[in-house]
mmCIF file of C-alpha atoms in Angstrom:
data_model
loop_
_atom_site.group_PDB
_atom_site.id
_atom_site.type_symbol
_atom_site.label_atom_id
_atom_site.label_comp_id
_atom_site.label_asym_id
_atom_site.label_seq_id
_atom_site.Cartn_x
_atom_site.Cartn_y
_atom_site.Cartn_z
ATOM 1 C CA UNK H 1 0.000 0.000 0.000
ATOM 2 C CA UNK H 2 1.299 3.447 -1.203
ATOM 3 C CA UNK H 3 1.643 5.940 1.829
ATOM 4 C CA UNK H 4 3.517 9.258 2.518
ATOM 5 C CA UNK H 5 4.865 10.981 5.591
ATOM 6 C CA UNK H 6 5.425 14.980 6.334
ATOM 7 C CA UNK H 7 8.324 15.720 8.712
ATOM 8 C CA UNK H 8 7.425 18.998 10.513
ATOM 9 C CA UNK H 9 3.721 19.610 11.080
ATOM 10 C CA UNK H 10 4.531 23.377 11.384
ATOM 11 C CA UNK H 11 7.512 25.225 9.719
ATOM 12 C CA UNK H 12 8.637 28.579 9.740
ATOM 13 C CA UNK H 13 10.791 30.822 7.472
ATOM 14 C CA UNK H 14 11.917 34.223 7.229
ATOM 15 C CA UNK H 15 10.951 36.153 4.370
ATOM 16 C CA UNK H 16 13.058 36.085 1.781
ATOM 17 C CA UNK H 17 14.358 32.550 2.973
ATOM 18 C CA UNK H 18 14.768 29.109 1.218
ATOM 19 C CA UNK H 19 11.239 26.998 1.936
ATOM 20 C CA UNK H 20 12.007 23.724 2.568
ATOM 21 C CA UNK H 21 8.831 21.310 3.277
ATOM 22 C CA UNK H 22 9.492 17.267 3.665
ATOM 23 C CA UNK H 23 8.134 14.409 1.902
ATOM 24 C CA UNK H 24 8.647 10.919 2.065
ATOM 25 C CA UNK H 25 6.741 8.180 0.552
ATOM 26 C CA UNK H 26 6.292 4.049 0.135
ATOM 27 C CA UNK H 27 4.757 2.884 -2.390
ATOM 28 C CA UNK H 28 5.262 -0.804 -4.442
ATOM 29 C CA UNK H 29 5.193 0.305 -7.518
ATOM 30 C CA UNK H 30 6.759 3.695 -9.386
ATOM 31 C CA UNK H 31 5.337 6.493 -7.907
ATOM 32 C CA UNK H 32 3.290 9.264 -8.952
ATOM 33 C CA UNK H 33 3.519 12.007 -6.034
ATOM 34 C CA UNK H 34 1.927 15.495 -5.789
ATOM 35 C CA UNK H 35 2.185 18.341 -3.983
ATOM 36 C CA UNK H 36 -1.062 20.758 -2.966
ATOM 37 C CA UNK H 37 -1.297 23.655 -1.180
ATOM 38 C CA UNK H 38 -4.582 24.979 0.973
ATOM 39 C CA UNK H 39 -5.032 28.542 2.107
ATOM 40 C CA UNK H 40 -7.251 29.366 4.489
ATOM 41 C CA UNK H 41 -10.785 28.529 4.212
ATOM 42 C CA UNK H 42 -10.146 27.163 0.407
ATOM 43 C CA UNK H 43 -9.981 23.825 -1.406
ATOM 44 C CA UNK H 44 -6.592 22.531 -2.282
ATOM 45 C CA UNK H 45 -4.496 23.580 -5.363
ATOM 46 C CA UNK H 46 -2.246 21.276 -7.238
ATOM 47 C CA UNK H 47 1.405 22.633 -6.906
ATOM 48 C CA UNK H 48 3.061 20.189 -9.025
ATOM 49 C CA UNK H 49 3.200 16.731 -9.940
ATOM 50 C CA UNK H 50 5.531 13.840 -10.831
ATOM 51 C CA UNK H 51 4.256 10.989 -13.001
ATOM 52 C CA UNK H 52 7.893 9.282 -13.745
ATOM 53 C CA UNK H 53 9.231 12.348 -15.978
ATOM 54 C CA UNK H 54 11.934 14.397 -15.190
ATOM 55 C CA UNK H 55 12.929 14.148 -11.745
ATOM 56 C CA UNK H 56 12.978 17.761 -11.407
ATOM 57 C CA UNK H 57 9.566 19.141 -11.280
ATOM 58 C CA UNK H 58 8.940 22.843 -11.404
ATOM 59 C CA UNK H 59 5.351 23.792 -10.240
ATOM 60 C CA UNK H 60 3.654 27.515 -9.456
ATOM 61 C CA UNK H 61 4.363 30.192 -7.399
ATOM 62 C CA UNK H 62 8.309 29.462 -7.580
ATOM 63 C CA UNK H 63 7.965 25.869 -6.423
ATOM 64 C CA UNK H 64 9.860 22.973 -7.244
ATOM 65 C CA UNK H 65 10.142 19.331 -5.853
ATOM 66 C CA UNK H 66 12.776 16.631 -6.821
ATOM 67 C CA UNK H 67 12.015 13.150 -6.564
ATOM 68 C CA UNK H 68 14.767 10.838 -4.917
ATOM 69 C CA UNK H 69 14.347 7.227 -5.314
ATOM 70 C CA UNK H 70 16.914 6.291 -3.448
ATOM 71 C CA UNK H 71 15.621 8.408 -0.657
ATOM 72 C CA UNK H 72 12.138 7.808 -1.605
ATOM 73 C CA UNK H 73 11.705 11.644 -1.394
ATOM 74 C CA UNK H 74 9.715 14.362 -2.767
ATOM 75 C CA UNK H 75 10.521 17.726 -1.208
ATOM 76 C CA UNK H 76 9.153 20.996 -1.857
ATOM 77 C CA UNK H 77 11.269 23.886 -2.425
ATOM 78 C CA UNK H 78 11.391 27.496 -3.067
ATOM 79 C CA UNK H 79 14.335 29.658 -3.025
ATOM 80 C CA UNK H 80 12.761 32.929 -1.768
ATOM 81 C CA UNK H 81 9.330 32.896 0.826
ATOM 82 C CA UNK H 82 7.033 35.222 -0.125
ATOM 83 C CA UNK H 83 4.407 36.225 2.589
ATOM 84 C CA UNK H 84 1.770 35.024 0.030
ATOM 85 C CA UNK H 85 3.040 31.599 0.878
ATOM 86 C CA UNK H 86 2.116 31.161 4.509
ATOM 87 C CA UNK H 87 -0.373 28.198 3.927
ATOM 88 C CA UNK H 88 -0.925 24.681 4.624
ATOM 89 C CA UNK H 89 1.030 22.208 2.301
ATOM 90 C CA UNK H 90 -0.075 18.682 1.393
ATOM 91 C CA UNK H 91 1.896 15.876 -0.492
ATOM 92 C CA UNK H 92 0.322 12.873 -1.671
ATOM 93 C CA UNK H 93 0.819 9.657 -3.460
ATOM 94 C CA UNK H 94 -1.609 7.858 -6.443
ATOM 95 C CA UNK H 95 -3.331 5.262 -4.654
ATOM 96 C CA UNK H 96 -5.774 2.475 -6.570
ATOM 97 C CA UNK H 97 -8.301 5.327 -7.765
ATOM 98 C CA UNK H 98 -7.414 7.669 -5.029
ATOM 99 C CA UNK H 99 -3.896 9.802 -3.281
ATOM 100 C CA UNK H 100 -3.048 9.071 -0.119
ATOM 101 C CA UNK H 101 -2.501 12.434 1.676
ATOM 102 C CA UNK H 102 0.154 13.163 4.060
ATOM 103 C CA UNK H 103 -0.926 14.932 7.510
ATOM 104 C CA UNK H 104 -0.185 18.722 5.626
ATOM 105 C CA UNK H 105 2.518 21.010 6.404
ATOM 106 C CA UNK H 106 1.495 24.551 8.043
ATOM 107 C CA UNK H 107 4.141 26.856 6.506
ATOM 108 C CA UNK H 108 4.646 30.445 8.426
ATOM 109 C CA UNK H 109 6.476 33.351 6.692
ATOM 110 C CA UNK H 110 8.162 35.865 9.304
ATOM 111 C CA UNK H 111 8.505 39.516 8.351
ATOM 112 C CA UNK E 1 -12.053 24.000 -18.856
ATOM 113 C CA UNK E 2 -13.650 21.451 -16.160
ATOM 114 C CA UNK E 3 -14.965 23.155 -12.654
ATOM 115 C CA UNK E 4 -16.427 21.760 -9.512
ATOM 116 C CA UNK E 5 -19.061 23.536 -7.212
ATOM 117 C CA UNK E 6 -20.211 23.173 -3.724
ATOM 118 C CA UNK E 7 -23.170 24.203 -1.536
ATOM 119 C CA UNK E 8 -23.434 25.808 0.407
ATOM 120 C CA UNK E 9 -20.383 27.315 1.743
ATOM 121 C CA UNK E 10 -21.341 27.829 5.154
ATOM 122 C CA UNK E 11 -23.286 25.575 7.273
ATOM 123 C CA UNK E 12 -25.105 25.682 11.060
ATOM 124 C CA UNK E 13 -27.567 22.927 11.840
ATOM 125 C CA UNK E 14 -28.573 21.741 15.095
ATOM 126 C CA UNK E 15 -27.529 18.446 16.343
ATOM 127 C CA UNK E 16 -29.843 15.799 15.360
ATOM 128 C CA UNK E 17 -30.660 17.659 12.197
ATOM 129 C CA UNK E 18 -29.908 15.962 8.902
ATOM 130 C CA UNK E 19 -27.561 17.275 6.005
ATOM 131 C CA UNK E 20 -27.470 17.480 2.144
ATOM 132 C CA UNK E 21 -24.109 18.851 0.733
ATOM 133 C CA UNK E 22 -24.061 19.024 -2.777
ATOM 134 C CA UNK E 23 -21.449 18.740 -5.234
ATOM 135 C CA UNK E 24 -21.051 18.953 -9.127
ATOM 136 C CA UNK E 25 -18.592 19.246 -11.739
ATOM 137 C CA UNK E 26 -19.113 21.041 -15.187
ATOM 138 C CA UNK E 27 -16.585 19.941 -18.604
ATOM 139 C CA UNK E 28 -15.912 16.344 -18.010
ATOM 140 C CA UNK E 29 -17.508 13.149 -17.839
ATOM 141 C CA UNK E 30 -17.245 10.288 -15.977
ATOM 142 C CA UNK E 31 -15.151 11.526 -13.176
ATOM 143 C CA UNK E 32 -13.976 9.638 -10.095
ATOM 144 C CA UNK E 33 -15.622 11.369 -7.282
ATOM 145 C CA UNK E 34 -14.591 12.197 -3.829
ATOM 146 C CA UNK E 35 -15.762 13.653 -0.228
ATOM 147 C CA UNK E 36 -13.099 14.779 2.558
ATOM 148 C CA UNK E 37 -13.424 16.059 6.113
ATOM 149 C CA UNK E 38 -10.862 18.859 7.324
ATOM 150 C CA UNK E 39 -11.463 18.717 11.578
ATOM 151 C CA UNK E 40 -10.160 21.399 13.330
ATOM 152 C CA UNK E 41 -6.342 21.557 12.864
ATOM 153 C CA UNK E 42 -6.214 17.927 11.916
ATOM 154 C CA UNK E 43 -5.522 16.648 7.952
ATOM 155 C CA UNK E 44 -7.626 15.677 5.024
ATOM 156 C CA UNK E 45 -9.397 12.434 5.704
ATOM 157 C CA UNK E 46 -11.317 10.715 2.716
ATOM 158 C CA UNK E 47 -14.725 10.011 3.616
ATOM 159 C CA UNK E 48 -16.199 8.337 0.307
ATOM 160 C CA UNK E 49 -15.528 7.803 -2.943
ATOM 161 C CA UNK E 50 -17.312 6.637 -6.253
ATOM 162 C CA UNK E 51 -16.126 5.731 -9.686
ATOM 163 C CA UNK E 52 -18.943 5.743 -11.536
ATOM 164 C CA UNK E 53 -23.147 6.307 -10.808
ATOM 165 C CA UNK E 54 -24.354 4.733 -7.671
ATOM 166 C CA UNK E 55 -21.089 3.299 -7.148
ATOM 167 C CA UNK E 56 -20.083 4.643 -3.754
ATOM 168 C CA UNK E 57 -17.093 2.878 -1.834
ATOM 169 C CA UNK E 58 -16.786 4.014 2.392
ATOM 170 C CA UNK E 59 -13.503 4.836 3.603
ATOM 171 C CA UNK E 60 -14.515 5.563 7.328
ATOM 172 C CA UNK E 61 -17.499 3.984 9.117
ATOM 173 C CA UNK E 62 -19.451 7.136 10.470
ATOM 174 C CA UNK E 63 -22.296 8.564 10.514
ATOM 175 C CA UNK E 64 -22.357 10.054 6.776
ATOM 176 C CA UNK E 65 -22.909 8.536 3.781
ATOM 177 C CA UNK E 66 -22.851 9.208 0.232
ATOM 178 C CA UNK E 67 -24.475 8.510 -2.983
ATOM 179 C CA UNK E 68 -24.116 9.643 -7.121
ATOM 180 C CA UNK E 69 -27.349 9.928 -8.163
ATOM 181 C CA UNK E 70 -25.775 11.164 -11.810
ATOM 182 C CA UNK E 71 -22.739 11.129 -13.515
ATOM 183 C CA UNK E 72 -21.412 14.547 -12.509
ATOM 184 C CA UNK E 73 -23.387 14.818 -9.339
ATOM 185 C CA UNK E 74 -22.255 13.475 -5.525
ATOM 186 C CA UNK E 75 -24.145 14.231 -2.483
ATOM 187 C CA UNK E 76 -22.939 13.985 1.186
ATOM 188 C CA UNK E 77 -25.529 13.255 3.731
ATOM 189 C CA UNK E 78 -26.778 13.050 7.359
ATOM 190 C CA UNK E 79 -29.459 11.595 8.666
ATOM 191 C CA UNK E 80 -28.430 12.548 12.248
ATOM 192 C CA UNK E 81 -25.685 15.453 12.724
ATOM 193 C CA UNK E 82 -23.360 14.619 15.953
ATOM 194 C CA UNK E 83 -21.178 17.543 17.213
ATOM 195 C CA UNK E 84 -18.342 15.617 15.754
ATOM 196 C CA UNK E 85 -19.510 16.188 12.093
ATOM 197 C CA UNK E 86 -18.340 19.757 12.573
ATOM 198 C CA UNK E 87 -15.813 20.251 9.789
ATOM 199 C CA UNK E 88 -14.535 21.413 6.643
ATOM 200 C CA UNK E 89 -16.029 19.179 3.523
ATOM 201 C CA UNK E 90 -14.039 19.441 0.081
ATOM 202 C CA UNK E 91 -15.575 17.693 -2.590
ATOM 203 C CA UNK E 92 -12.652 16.757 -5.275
ATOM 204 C CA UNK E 93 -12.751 14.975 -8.922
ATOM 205 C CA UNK E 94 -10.383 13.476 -10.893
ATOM 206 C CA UNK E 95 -9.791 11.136 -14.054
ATOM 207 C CA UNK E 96 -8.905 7.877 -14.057
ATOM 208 C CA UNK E 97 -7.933 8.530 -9.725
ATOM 209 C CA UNK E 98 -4.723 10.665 -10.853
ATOM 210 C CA UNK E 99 -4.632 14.449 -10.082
ATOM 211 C CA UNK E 100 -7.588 15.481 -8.081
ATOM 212 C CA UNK E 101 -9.125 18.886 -8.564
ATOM 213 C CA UNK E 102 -10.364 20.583 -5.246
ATOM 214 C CA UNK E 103 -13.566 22.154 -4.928
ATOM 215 C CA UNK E 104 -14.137 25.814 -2.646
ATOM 216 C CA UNK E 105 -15.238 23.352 0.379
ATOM 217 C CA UNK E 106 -17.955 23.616 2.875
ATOM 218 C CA UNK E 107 -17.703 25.020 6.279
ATOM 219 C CA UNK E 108 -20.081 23.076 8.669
ATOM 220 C CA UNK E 109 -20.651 24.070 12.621
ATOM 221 C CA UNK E 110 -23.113 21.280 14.344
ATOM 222 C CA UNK E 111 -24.023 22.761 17.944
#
């Protein structure tokens, strides 16, 4: 069964700082992996996605994520926090006709 | 270009009351459909999900359930509302259980 973990329930970043939100999955066969993001009171936005592509995968908003096999990771970056990204950030794995969410990441920006 | 709506947006009922959310999606067909509850600082947790008309598969033994009375339609309901139905609901779609596509949500308060 495909599952994925979130280290750091809440992370916080200066403005201006590198955004670095944790991902790791299991899964038994290739993965497909996405990242979301939720502000408040809204549905959930696709960030990005990897479907067994390029490793590097460049989303909106300045995001990227690499997937790691070896590590089976999927981080979410972005070089530069914008206040406009404090929000809650969700990665998730394909399932058999479903994702399997993570617990979601609460990122805070600091002025 | 596909979208999804919900309704209402903002819910208070009584407990003991029933409940009818509604959700539909405009621009595709055949959709896998889904219903999530958001809890009070807690992650997404799938409720239901259907692949196809009156096809409705439980992920959580509660006191909800769900049914697709047509292809692009999926209703969330209630017979009896319990304080712990408070919640966020997101209603999502998606082909073929890849990428799902978030609707605005609805905010429910059960006192």
């Amino acid at each position: 069964a495909q599952s994925v973990t979130q280290l750091g329930s809440h992370v916080s970043v200066s403005e201006g700082a590198l955004v670095l939100l944790r991902c790791n999955y299991s899964s038994s066969v290739p993965p497909y992996l996405f990242w979301y993001v939720q502000y408040p009171n809204q549905g959930l936005q696709l960030l990005l996605k990897y479907t067994s592509a390029a490793t590097l995968v460049k989303g909106i908003n300045g995001f990227e994520a690499e997937f790691k096999k070896s590590e089976t990771s999927f981080h979410l970056t972005k070089p530069s926090a914008h206040m406009s990204d404090a929000a809650e950030y969700f990665c998730a794995v394909k399932g058999a006709q479903k994702l399997v969410f993570g617990q979601g990441t609460r990122l805070t920006i600091n002025p | 270009s596909q979208t999804i709506h919900q309704w209402p947006a903002t819910l208070v009922q009584p407990v003991g009351s029933p409940l009818s959310l509604e959700c539909t999606v405009e621009g595709t067909s055949n959709p896998n459909l889904y219903w999530y509850r958001q809890a009070a600082g807690r992650g997404l947790q799938l409720l239901f999900y259907s692949v196809g008309i009156g096809q409705i598969s439980s992920e959580v033994p509660q006191n909800l359930s769900a049914s697709r009375p047509q292809d692009r339609q999926f209703i969330l309901s209630s017979k009896k509302l319990l304080l712990s139905d408070s919640g966020f609901y997101l209603c999502a779609w998606s082909v073929v259980g890849e990428t799902q596509y978030f609707g605005p949500g609805t905010r429910l308060l059960v006192l």
